[in-house]
């Protein structure tokens, strides 16, 4: 979908391309109120939107929807662009387009985040966009927090809370061979070699216990029963259960 030629009725292969000098001249006319030039300028910068939505192509979103949202970001960038700053329009517009798409994805995110956390995240994103436009680079969380008058950890938590979920089967690296997916980068202790080795050793150790000791260990540590419950079912005292359990555990530790 991302690579198709036509998006939202726009033939992307025929979009105009303007040089920096042309762009500056057009911006001056736009600020003077020339609506015809404004329309041409927007068409000439739709390639910026195309370049941005490429970053979101693995999220399963409709390319036409992302393109439309990106165009809104482009228009907002044009409306807020200040000619007095010595900054290229594309440098200012790209973060605005990205921000608009991220807002769209957050609003359609199935994971619910508290209103207060979401509000803080929105404020942090606005400040980040403003500082990025002013400095030409993305600010650190500490500076955003300072601008908002909150703790840095609160800003980090808020921004993390609204991140879009990533599929475990999203490729993170692709070479000439097979792709490496997110799931390949996650370690599960329950499936490590050490876990299986210890588990097998424990199974062998349990086989060495007497039947009553094995039953006590099974009921206590695999079924979550109390010593009193075990004593009642087996028909011995709680003190005997405690003694047998202690001896069994000592043997298992030594065996494993």
PDB file of C-alpha atoms in Angstrom:
ATOM      1  CA  UNK A   1       0.000   0.000   0.000  1.00  0.00           C
ATOM      2  CA  UNK A   2       2.805   2.410   0.900  1.00  0.00           C
ATOM      3  CA  UNK A   3       4.556   1.861  -2.441  1.00  0.00           C
ATOM      4  CA  UNK A   4       1.568   2.346  -4.705  1.00  0.00           C
ATOM      5  CA  UNK A   5       1.661   5.270  -7.138  1.00  0.00           C
ATOM      6  CA  UNK A   6      -1.719   6.809  -6.227  1.00  0.00           C
ATOM      7  CA  UNK A   7      -2.628   7.852  -2.690  1.00  0.00           C
ATOM      8  CA  UNK A   8      -5.942   9.576  -1.908  1.00  0.00           C
ATOM      9  CA  UNK A   9      -6.395  10.342  -5.599  1.00  0.00           C
ATOM     10  CA  UNK A  10      -2.954  11.947  -5.873  1.00  0.00           C
ATOM     11  CA  UNK A  11      -0.588  10.582  -8.504  1.00  0.00           C
ATOM     12  CA  UNK A  12       2.630  10.676  -6.488  1.00  0.00           C
ATOM     13  CA  UNK A  13       4.749  10.067  -9.589  1.00  0.00           C
ATOM     14  CA  UNK A  14       3.691  13.448 -10.994  1.00  0.00           C
ATOM     15  CA  UNK A  15       4.227  15.612  -7.919  1.00  0.00           C
ATOM     16  CA  UNK A  16       6.246  18.789  -8.630  1.00  0.00           C
ATOM     17  CA  UNK A  17       9.644  19.365  -7.050  1.00  0.00           C
ATOM     18  CA  UNK A  18      10.779  22.886  -6.124  1.00  0.00           C
ATOM     19  CA  UNK A  19      14.258  24.153  -5.318  1.00  0.00           C
ATOM     20  CA  UNK A  20      15.051  26.094  -2.128  1.00  0.00           C
ATOM     21  CA  UNK A  21      15.029  29.459  -3.883  1.00  0.00           C
ATOM     22  CA  UNK A  22      11.618  28.743  -5.404  1.00  0.00           C
ATOM     23  CA  UNK A  23      10.305  27.602  -2.031  1.00  0.00           C
ATOM     24  CA  UNK A  24      11.385  30.820  -0.303  1.00  0.00           C
ATOM     25  CA  UNK A  25       9.786  32.953  -3.004  1.00  0.00           C
ATOM     26  CA  UNK A  26       6.569  30.958  -2.769  1.00  0.00           C
ATOM     27  CA  UNK A  27       6.515  31.217   1.034  1.00  0.00           C
ATOM     28  CA  UNK A  28       6.732  34.994   0.829  1.00  0.00           C
ATOM     29  CA  UNK A  29       3.744  35.071  -1.539  1.00  0.00           C
ATOM     30  CA  UNK A  30       1.816  32.685   0.716  1.00  0.00           C
ATOM     31  CA  UNK A  31       2.405  34.856   3.758  1.00  0.00           C
ATOM     32  CA  UNK A  32       1.102  37.757   1.665  1.00  0.00           C
ATOM     33  CA  UNK A  33      -2.147  35.849   1.115  1.00  0.00           C
ATOM     34  CA  UNK A  34      -1.714  34.194  -2.300  1.00  0.00           C
ATOM     35  CA  UNK A  35      -3.982  31.113  -2.063  1.00  0.00           C
ATOM     36  CA  UNK A  36      -3.094  29.780  -5.529  1.00  0.00           C
ATOM     37  CA  UNK A  37       0.609  29.655  -4.657  1.00  0.00           C
ATOM     38  CA  UNK A  38      -0.305  28.090  -1.310  1.00  0.00           C
ATOM     39  CA  UNK A  39      -2.007  25.196  -3.070  1.00  0.00           C
ATOM     40  CA  UNK A  40       0.935  24.695  -5.412  1.00  0.00           C
ATOM     41  CA  UNK A  41       3.349  24.824  -2.482  1.00  0.00           C
ATOM     42  CA  UNK A  42       1.437  22.109  -0.625  1.00  0.00           C
ATOM     43  CA  UNK A  43       1.477  19.892  -3.738  1.00  0.00           C
ATOM     44  CA  UNK A  44       5.197  20.491  -4.087  1.00  0.00           C
ATOM     45  CA  UNK A  45       5.826  19.244  -0.541  1.00  0.00           C
ATOM     46  CA  UNK A  46       3.643  16.147  -0.534  1.00  0.00           C
ATOM     47  CA  UNK A  47       6.811  14.138  -1.053  1.00  0.00           C
ATOM     48  CA  UNK A  48       7.715  15.053   2.530  1.00  0.00           C
ATOM     49  CA  UNK A  49       4.540  13.319   3.660  1.00  0.00           C
ATOM     50  CA  UNK A  50       5.404  10.273   1.556  1.00  0.00           C
ATOM     51  CA  UNK A  51       8.872  10.064   3.083  1.00  0.00           C
ATOM     52  CA  UNK A  52       7.430  10.254   6.604  1.00  0.00           C
ATOM     53  CA  UNK A  53       4.736   7.605   6.209  1.00  0.00           C
ATOM     54  CA  UNK A  54       7.422   5.170   5.070  1.00  0.00           C
ATOM     55  CA  UNK A  55       8.492   5.053   8.745  1.00  0.00           C
ATOM     56  CA  UNK A  56       5.083   3.702   9.733  1.00  0.00           C
ATOM     57  CA  UNK A  57       4.676   1.102   6.990  1.00  0.00           C
ATOM     58  CA  UNK A  58       5.043  -1.928   9.333  1.00  0.00           C
ATOM     59  CA  UNK A  59       2.145  -0.942  11.626  1.00  0.00           C
ATOM     60  CA  UNK A  60      -0.604  -2.343   9.453  1.00  0.00           C
ATOM     61  CA  UNK A  61      -2.215   1.089   8.974  1.00  0.00           C
ATOM     62  CA  UNK A  62      -3.956   2.097   5.764  1.00  0.00           C
ATOM     63  CA  UNK A  63      -1.547   4.142   3.636  1.00  0.00           C
ATOM     64  CA  UNK A  64      -4.292   6.495   2.428  1.00  0.00           C
ATOM     65  CA  UNK A  65      -5.272   7.308   6.031  1.00  0.00           C
ATOM     66  CA  UNK A  66      -1.675   8.008   7.025  1.00  0.00           C
ATOM     67  CA  UNK A  67      -1.191  10.158   3.942  1.00  0.00           C
ATOM     68  CA  UNK A  68      -4.244  12.288   4.758  1.00  0.00           C
ATOM     69  CA  UNK A  69      -3.141  12.730   8.369  1.00  0.00           C
ATOM     70  CA  UNK A  70       0.364  13.610   7.192  1.00  0.00           C
ATOM     71  CA  UNK A  71      -1.093  16.258   4.869  1.00  0.00           C
ATOM     72  CA  UNK A  72      -2.800  17.853   7.880  1.00  0.00           C
ATOM     73  CA  UNK A  73       0.605  18.025   9.576  1.00  0.00           C
ATOM     74  CA  UNK A  74       2.083  19.572   6.423  1.00  0.00           C
ATOM     75  CA  UNK A  75      -0.618  22.267   6.338  1.00  0.00           C
ATOM     76  CA  UNK A  76      -0.138  23.022  10.043  1.00  0.00           C
ATOM     77  CA  UNK A  77       3.605  23.369   9.436  1.00  0.00           C
ATOM     78  CA  UNK A  78       2.965  25.807   6.593  1.00  0.00           C
ATOM     79  CA  UNK A  79       0.568  27.888   8.705  1.00  0.00           C
ATOM     80  CA  UNK A  80       3.027  28.111  11.605  1.00  0.00           C
ATOM     81  CA  UNK A  81       6.274  28.472   9.659  1.00  0.00           C
ATOM     82  CA  UNK A  82       8.204  31.637  10.482  1.00  0.00           C
ATOM     83  CA  UNK A  83      10.206  33.066   7.600  1.00  0.00           C
ATOM     84  CA  UNK A  84      12.381  35.089   9.988  1.00  0.00           C
ATOM     85  CA  UNK A  85      14.121  31.920  11.166  1.00  0.00           C
ATOM     86  CA  UNK A  86      16.955  30.659   8.993  1.00  0.00           C
ATOM     87  CA  UNK A  87      15.518  27.149   8.793  1.00  0.00           C
ATOM     88  CA  UNK A  88      14.532  25.123   5.737  1.00  0.00           C
ATOM     89  CA  UNK A  89      10.828  24.427   5.523  1.00  0.00           C
ATOM     90  CA  UNK A  90      11.407  20.669   5.315  1.00  0.00           C
ATOM     91  CA  UNK A  91      13.417  20.763   8.559  1.00  0.00           C
ATOM     92  CA  UNK A  92      10.464  22.370  10.310  1.00  0.00           C
ATOM     93  CA  UNK A  93       7.728  20.392   8.552  1.00  0.00           C
ATOM     94  CA  UNK A  94       8.944  16.820   9.016  1.00  0.00           C
ATOM     95  CA  UNK A  95       8.650  16.811  12.854  1.00  0.00           C
ATOM     96  CA  UNK A  96       5.194  18.389  12.523  1.00  0.00           C
ATOM     97  CA  UNK A  97       4.066  15.682  10.097  1.00  0.00           C
ATOM     98  CA  UNK A  98       5.495  12.940  12.323  1.00  0.00           C
ATOM     99  CA  UNK A  99       3.764  14.446  15.339  1.00  0.00           C
ATOM    100  CA  UNK A 100       0.408  14.552  13.571  1.00  0.00           C
ATOM    101  CA  UNK A 101       0.689  10.900  12.536  1.00  0.00           C
ATOM    102  CA  UNK A 102       1.743   9.861  16.027  1.00  0.00           C
ATOM    103  CA  UNK A 103      -1.276  11.653  17.487  1.00  0.00           C
ATOM    104  CA  UNK A 104      -3.526   9.839  15.041  1.00  0.00           C
ATOM    105  CA  UNK A 105      -2.013   6.482  15.963  1.00  0.00           C
ATOM    106  CA  UNK A 106      -2.304   7.227  19.691  1.00  0.00           C
ATOM    107  CA  UNK A 107      -5.956   8.176  19.381  1.00  0.00           C
ATOM    108  CA  UNK A 108      -6.590   4.859  17.630  1.00  0.00           C
ATOM    109  CA  UNK A 109      -4.465   2.849  20.048  1.00  0.00           C
ATOM    110  CA  UNK A 110      -6.392  -0.073  21.662  1.00  0.00           C
ATOM    111  CA  UNK A 111      -4.315   0.302  24.858  1.00  0.00           C
ATOM    112  CA  UNK A 112      -6.013   2.713  27.281  1.00  0.00           C
ATOM    113  CA  UNK A 113      -3.903   5.230  29.166  1.00  0.00           C
ATOM    114  CA  UNK A 114      -5.135   7.422  32.055  1.00  0.00           C
ATOM    115  CA  UNK A 115      -6.324  10.900  31.094  1.00  0.00           C
ATOM    116  CA  UNK A 116      -3.778  12.690  33.283  1.00  0.00           C
ATOM    117  CA  UNK A 117      -0.884  10.692  31.807  1.00  0.00           C
ATOM    118  CA  UNK A 118      -2.170  11.238  28.279  1.00  0.00           C
ATOM    119  CA  UNK A 119      -2.537  15.000  28.881  1.00  0.00           C
ATOM    120  CA  UNK A 120       1.042  15.217  30.158  1.00  0.00           C
ATOM    121  CA  UNK A 121       2.241  13.253  27.134  1.00  0.00           C
ATOM    122  CA  UNK A 122       0.439  15.620  24.739  1.00  0.00           C
ATOM    123  CA  UNK A 123       1.967  18.659  26.462  1.00  0.00           C
ATOM    124  CA  UNK A 124       5.409  17.026  26.330  1.00  0.00           C
ATOM    125  CA  UNK A 125       5.006  16.320  22.622  1.00  0.00           C
ATOM    126  CA  UNK A 126       3.964  19.912  21.932  1.00  0.00           C
ATOM    127  CA  UNK A 127       6.997  21.219  23.797  1.00  0.00           C
ATOM    128  CA  UNK A 128       9.231  18.726  22.001  1.00  0.00           C
ATOM    129  CA  UNK A 129       7.944  19.871  18.616  1.00  0.00           C
ATOM    130  CA  UNK A 130       8.438  23.535  19.534  1.00  0.00           C
ATOM    131  CA  UNK A 131      11.988  22.972  20.793  1.00  0.00           C
ATOM    132  CA  UNK A 132      12.822  20.796  17.785  1.00  0.00           C
ATOM    133  CA  UNK A 133      11.641  23.531  15.437  1.00  0.00           C
ATOM    134  CA  UNK A 134      13.612  26.170  17.325  1.00  0.00           C
ATOM    135  CA  UNK A 135      16.875  24.221  17.749  1.00  0.00           C
ATOM    136  CA  UNK A 136      16.801  21.953  14.711  1.00  0.00           C
ATOM    137  CA  UNK A 137      17.217  18.854  16.869  1.00  0.00           C
ATOM    138  CA  UNK A 138      15.092  16.825  19.259  1.00  0.00           C
ATOM    139  CA  UNK A 139      15.464  17.911  22.918  1.00  0.00           C
ATOM    140  CA  UNK A 140      16.271  15.592  25.821  1.00  0.00           C
ATOM    141  CA  UNK A 141      13.542  14.578  28.258  1.00  0.00           C
ATOM    142  CA  UNK A 142      15.197  16.687  30.975  1.00  0.00           C
ATOM    143  CA  UNK A 143      14.729  19.884  28.972  1.00  0.00           C
ATOM    144  CA  UNK A 144      11.097  19.056  28.177  1.00  0.00           C
ATOM    145  CA  UNK A 145      10.476  18.415  31.873  1.00  0.00           C
ATOM    146  CA  UNK A 146      12.076  21.754  32.772  1.00  0.00           C
ATOM    147  CA  UNK A 147       9.831  23.597  30.310  1.00  0.00           C
ATOM    148  CA  UNK A 148       6.749  21.908  31.779  1.00  0.00           C
ATOM    149  CA  UNK A 149       7.860  22.258  35.396  1.00  0.00           C
ATOM    150  CA  UNK A 150       7.591  18.536  36.142  1.00  0.00           C
ATOM    151  CA  UNK A 151       9.953  15.688  36.982  1.00  0.00           C
ATOM    152  CA  UNK A 152      11.961  14.138  34.162  1.00  0.00           C
ATOM    153  CA  UNK A 153      10.753  10.668  35.172  1.00  0.00           C
ATOM    154  CA  UNK A 154       7.125  11.779  34.769  1.00  0.00           C
ATOM    155  CA  UNK A 155       7.790  12.948  31.218  1.00  0.00           C
ATOM    156  CA  UNK A 156       9.558   9.703  30.311  1.00  0.00           C
ATOM    157  CA  UNK A 157       6.734   7.634  31.803  1.00  0.00           C
ATOM    158  CA  UNK A 158       4.056   9.652  29.995  1.00  0.00           C
ATOM    159  CA  UNK A 159       5.784   9.386  26.616  1.00  0.00           C
ATOM    160  CA  UNK A 160       6.401   5.662  27.093  1.00  0.00           C
ATOM    161  CA  UNK A 161       2.731   5.120  28.004  1.00  0.00           C
ATOM    162  CA  UNK A 162       1.485   6.377  24.641  1.00  0.00           C
ATOM    163  CA  UNK A 163       3.947   4.491  22.479  1.00  0.00           C
ATOM    164  CA  UNK A 164       2.327   2.208  19.963  1.00  0.00           C
ATOM    165  CA  UNK A 165       2.599  -1.525  20.665  1.00  0.00           C
ATOM    166  CA  UNK A 166       5.069  -3.387  18.489  1.00  0.00           C
ATOM    167  CA  UNK A 167       4.327  -6.794  17.052  1.00  0.00           C
ATOM    168  CA  UNK A 168       6.633  -9.577  18.233  1.00  0.00           C
ATOM    169  CA  UNK A 169       6.932 -10.577  14.590  1.00  0.00           C
ATOM    170  CA  UNK A 170       7.970  -7.150  13.303  1.00  0.00           C
ATOM    171  CA  UNK A 171      11.367  -7.426  11.555  1.00  0.00           C
ATOM    172  CA  UNK A 172      14.146  -5.423  13.196  1.00  0.00           C
ATOM    173  CA  UNK A 173      16.892  -6.451  10.795  1.00  0.00           C
ATOM    174  CA  UNK A 174      16.938  -7.972   7.345  1.00  0.00           C
ATOM    175  CA  UNK A 175      19.992  -9.134   5.455  1.00  0.00           C
ATOM    176  CA  UNK A 176      20.429 -11.363   2.425  1.00  0.00           C
ATOM    177  CA  UNK A 177      19.250 -14.221   4.610  1.00  0.00           C
ATOM    178  CA  UNK A 178      16.257 -14.553   6.904  1.00  0.00           C
ATOM    179  CA  UNK A 179      14.869 -11.558   8.797  1.00  0.00           C
ATOM    180  CA  UNK A 180      15.460 -11.103  12.530  1.00  0.00           C
ATOM    181  CA  UNK A 181      12.220 -10.373  14.385  1.00  0.00           C
ATOM    182  CA  UNK A 182      11.502  -8.702  17.731  1.00  0.00           C
ATOM    183  CA  UNK A 183      10.631 -12.070  19.256  1.00  0.00           C
ATOM    184  CA  UNK A 184      14.149 -13.287  18.426  1.00  0.00           C
ATOM    185  CA  UNK A 185      15.609 -10.526  20.598  1.00  0.00           C
ATOM    186  CA  UNK A 186      13.563 -11.363  23.700  1.00  0.00           C
ATOM    187  CA  UNK A 187      14.967 -13.728  26.263  1.00  0.00           C
ATOM    188  CA  UNK A 188      12.578 -16.054  28.094  1.00  0.00           C
ATOM    189  CA  UNK A 189      14.249 -17.496  31.211  1.00  0.00           C
ATOM    190  CA  UNK A 190      11.725 -20.337  31.203  1.00  0.00           C
ATOM    191  CA  UNK A 191      13.139 -21.551  27.889  1.00  0.00           C
ATOM    192  CA  UNK A 192      16.854 -21.136  28.527  1.00  0.00           C
ATOM    193  CA  UNK A 193      19.291 -24.048  28.527  1.00  0.00           C
ATOM    194  CA  UNK A 194      19.989 -23.494  32.233  1.00  0.00           C
ATOM    195  CA  UNK A 195      16.296 -23.685  33.071  1.00  0.00           C
ATOM    196  CA  UNK A 196      15.814 -26.971  31.229  1.00  0.00           C
ATOM    197  CA  UNK A 197      18.948 -28.458  32.763  1.00  0.00           C
ATOM    198  CA  UNK A 198      17.840 -27.563  36.287  1.00  0.00           C
ATOM    199  CA  UNK A 199      14.312 -28.754  35.596  1.00  0.00           C
ATOM    200  CA  UNK A 200      15.524 -32.140  34.400  1.00  0.00           C
ATOM    201  CA  UNK A 201      17.816 -32.438  37.420  1.00  0.00           C
ATOM    202  CA  UNK A 202      14.921 -31.641  39.749  1.00  0.00           C
ATOM    203  CA  UNK A 203      12.724 -34.275  38.099  1.00  0.00           C
ATOM    204  CA  UNK A 204      15.434 -36.874  38.584  1.00  0.00           C
ATOM    205  CA  UNK A 205      15.876 -35.795  42.211  1.00  0.00           C
ATOM    206  CA  UNK A 206      12.142 -36.122  42.938  1.00  0.00           C
ATOM    207  CA  UNK A 207      12.264 -39.708  41.675  1.00  0.00           C
ATOM    208  CA  UNK A 208      14.792 -40.508  44.404  1.00  0.00           C
ATOM    209  CA  UNK A 209      12.444 -39.449  47.227  1.00  0.00           C
ATOM    210  CA  UNK A 210      10.238 -41.851  49.141  1.00  0.00           C
ATOM    211  CA  UNK A 211       6.576 -41.790  48.117  1.00  0.00           C
ATOM    212  CA  UNK A 212       5.421 -39.889  51.209  1.00  0.00           C
ATOM    213  CA  UNK A 213       8.151 -37.259  50.895  1.00  0.00           C
ATOM    214  CA  UNK A 214       7.446 -36.887  47.176  1.00  0.00           C
ATOM    215  CA  UNK A 215       3.745 -36.355  47.914  1.00  0.00           C
ATOM    216  CA  UNK A 216       4.521 -33.738  50.562  1.00  0.00           C
ATOM    217  CA  UNK A 217       6.820 -31.796  48.212  1.00  0.00           C
ATOM    218  CA  UNK A 218       4.278 -32.003  45.383  1.00  0.00           C
ATOM    219  CA  UNK A 219       1.404 -30.790  47.536  1.00  0.00           C
ATOM    220  CA  UNK A 220       3.437 -28.024  49.194  1.00  0.00           C
ATOM    221  CA  UNK A 221       5.341 -26.562  46.248  1.00  0.00           C
ATOM    222  CA  UNK A 222       3.409 -27.581  43.135  1.00  0.00           C
ATOM    223  CA  UNK A 223      -0.135 -27.374  44.484  1.00  0.00           C
ATOM    224  CA  UNK A 224       0.352 -24.567  47.014  1.00  0.00           C
ATOM    225  CA  UNK A 225      -1.079 -26.467  49.982  1.00  0.00           C
ATOM    226  CA  UNK A 226      -0.280 -25.580  53.629  1.00  0.00           C
ATOM    227  CA  UNK A 227       1.462 -27.965  56.018  1.00  0.00           C
ATOM    228  CA  UNK A 228      -1.803 -28.332  57.959  1.00  0.00           C
ATOM    229  CA  UNK A 229      -3.685 -29.302  54.797  1.00  0.00           C
ATOM    230  CA  UNK A 230      -0.983 -31.816  53.883  1.00  0.00           C
ATOM    231  CA  UNK A 231      -0.995 -33.269  57.405  1.00  0.00           C
ATOM    232  CA  UNK A 232      -4.784 -33.665  57.337  1.00  0.00           C
ATOM    233  CA  UNK A 233      -4.767 -35.448  53.980  1.00  0.00           C
ATOM    234  CA  UNK A 234      -1.834 -37.756  54.715  1.00  0.00           C
ATOM    235  CA  UNK A 235      -2.947 -38.478  58.283  1.00  0.00           C
ATOM    236  CA  UNK A 236       0.116 -37.339  60.217  1.00  0.00           C
ATOM    237  CA  UNK A 237       0.880 -34.332  62.427  1.00  0.00           C
ATOM    238  CA  UNK A 238       1.933 -30.930  61.113  1.00  0.00           C
ATOM    239  CA  UNK A 239       5.254 -31.307  62.960  1.00  0.00           C
ATOM    240  CA  UNK A 240       5.943 -34.555  61.067  1.00  0.00           C
ATOM    241  CA  UNK A 241       5.105 -32.867  57.754  1.00  0.00           C
ATOM    242  CA  UNK A 242       7.519 -30.059  58.616  1.00  0.00           C
ATOM    243  CA  UNK A 243      10.318 -32.509  59.464  1.00  0.00           C
ATOM    244  CA  UNK A 244       9.789 -34.661  56.352  1.00  0.00           C
ATOM    245  CA  UNK A 245       9.592 -31.575  54.149  1.00  0.00           C
ATOM    246  CA  UNK A 246      12.841 -30.198  55.562  1.00  0.00           C
ATOM    247  CA  UNK A 247      14.673 -33.495  55.014  1.00  0.00           C
ATOM    248  CA  UNK A 248      13.322 -33.773  51.465  1.00  0.00           C
ATOM    249  CA  UNK A 249      14.418 -30.244  50.572  1.00  0.00           C
ATOM    250  CA  UNK A 250      17.904 -30.861  51.924  1.00  0.00           C
ATOM    251  CA  UNK A 251      18.167 -33.969  49.768  1.00  0.00           C
ATOM    252  CA  UNK A 252      16.889 -32.163  46.661  1.00  0.00           C
ATOM    253  CA  UNK A 253      19.371 -29.311  47.094  1.00  0.00           C
ATOM    254  CA  UNK A 254      22.248 -31.719  47.462  1.00  0.00           C
ATOM    255  CA  UNK A 255      21.129 -33.829  44.500  1.00  0.00           C
ATOM    256  CA  UNK A 256      20.569 -30.901  42.146  1.00  0.00           C
TER     257      UNK A 256
END
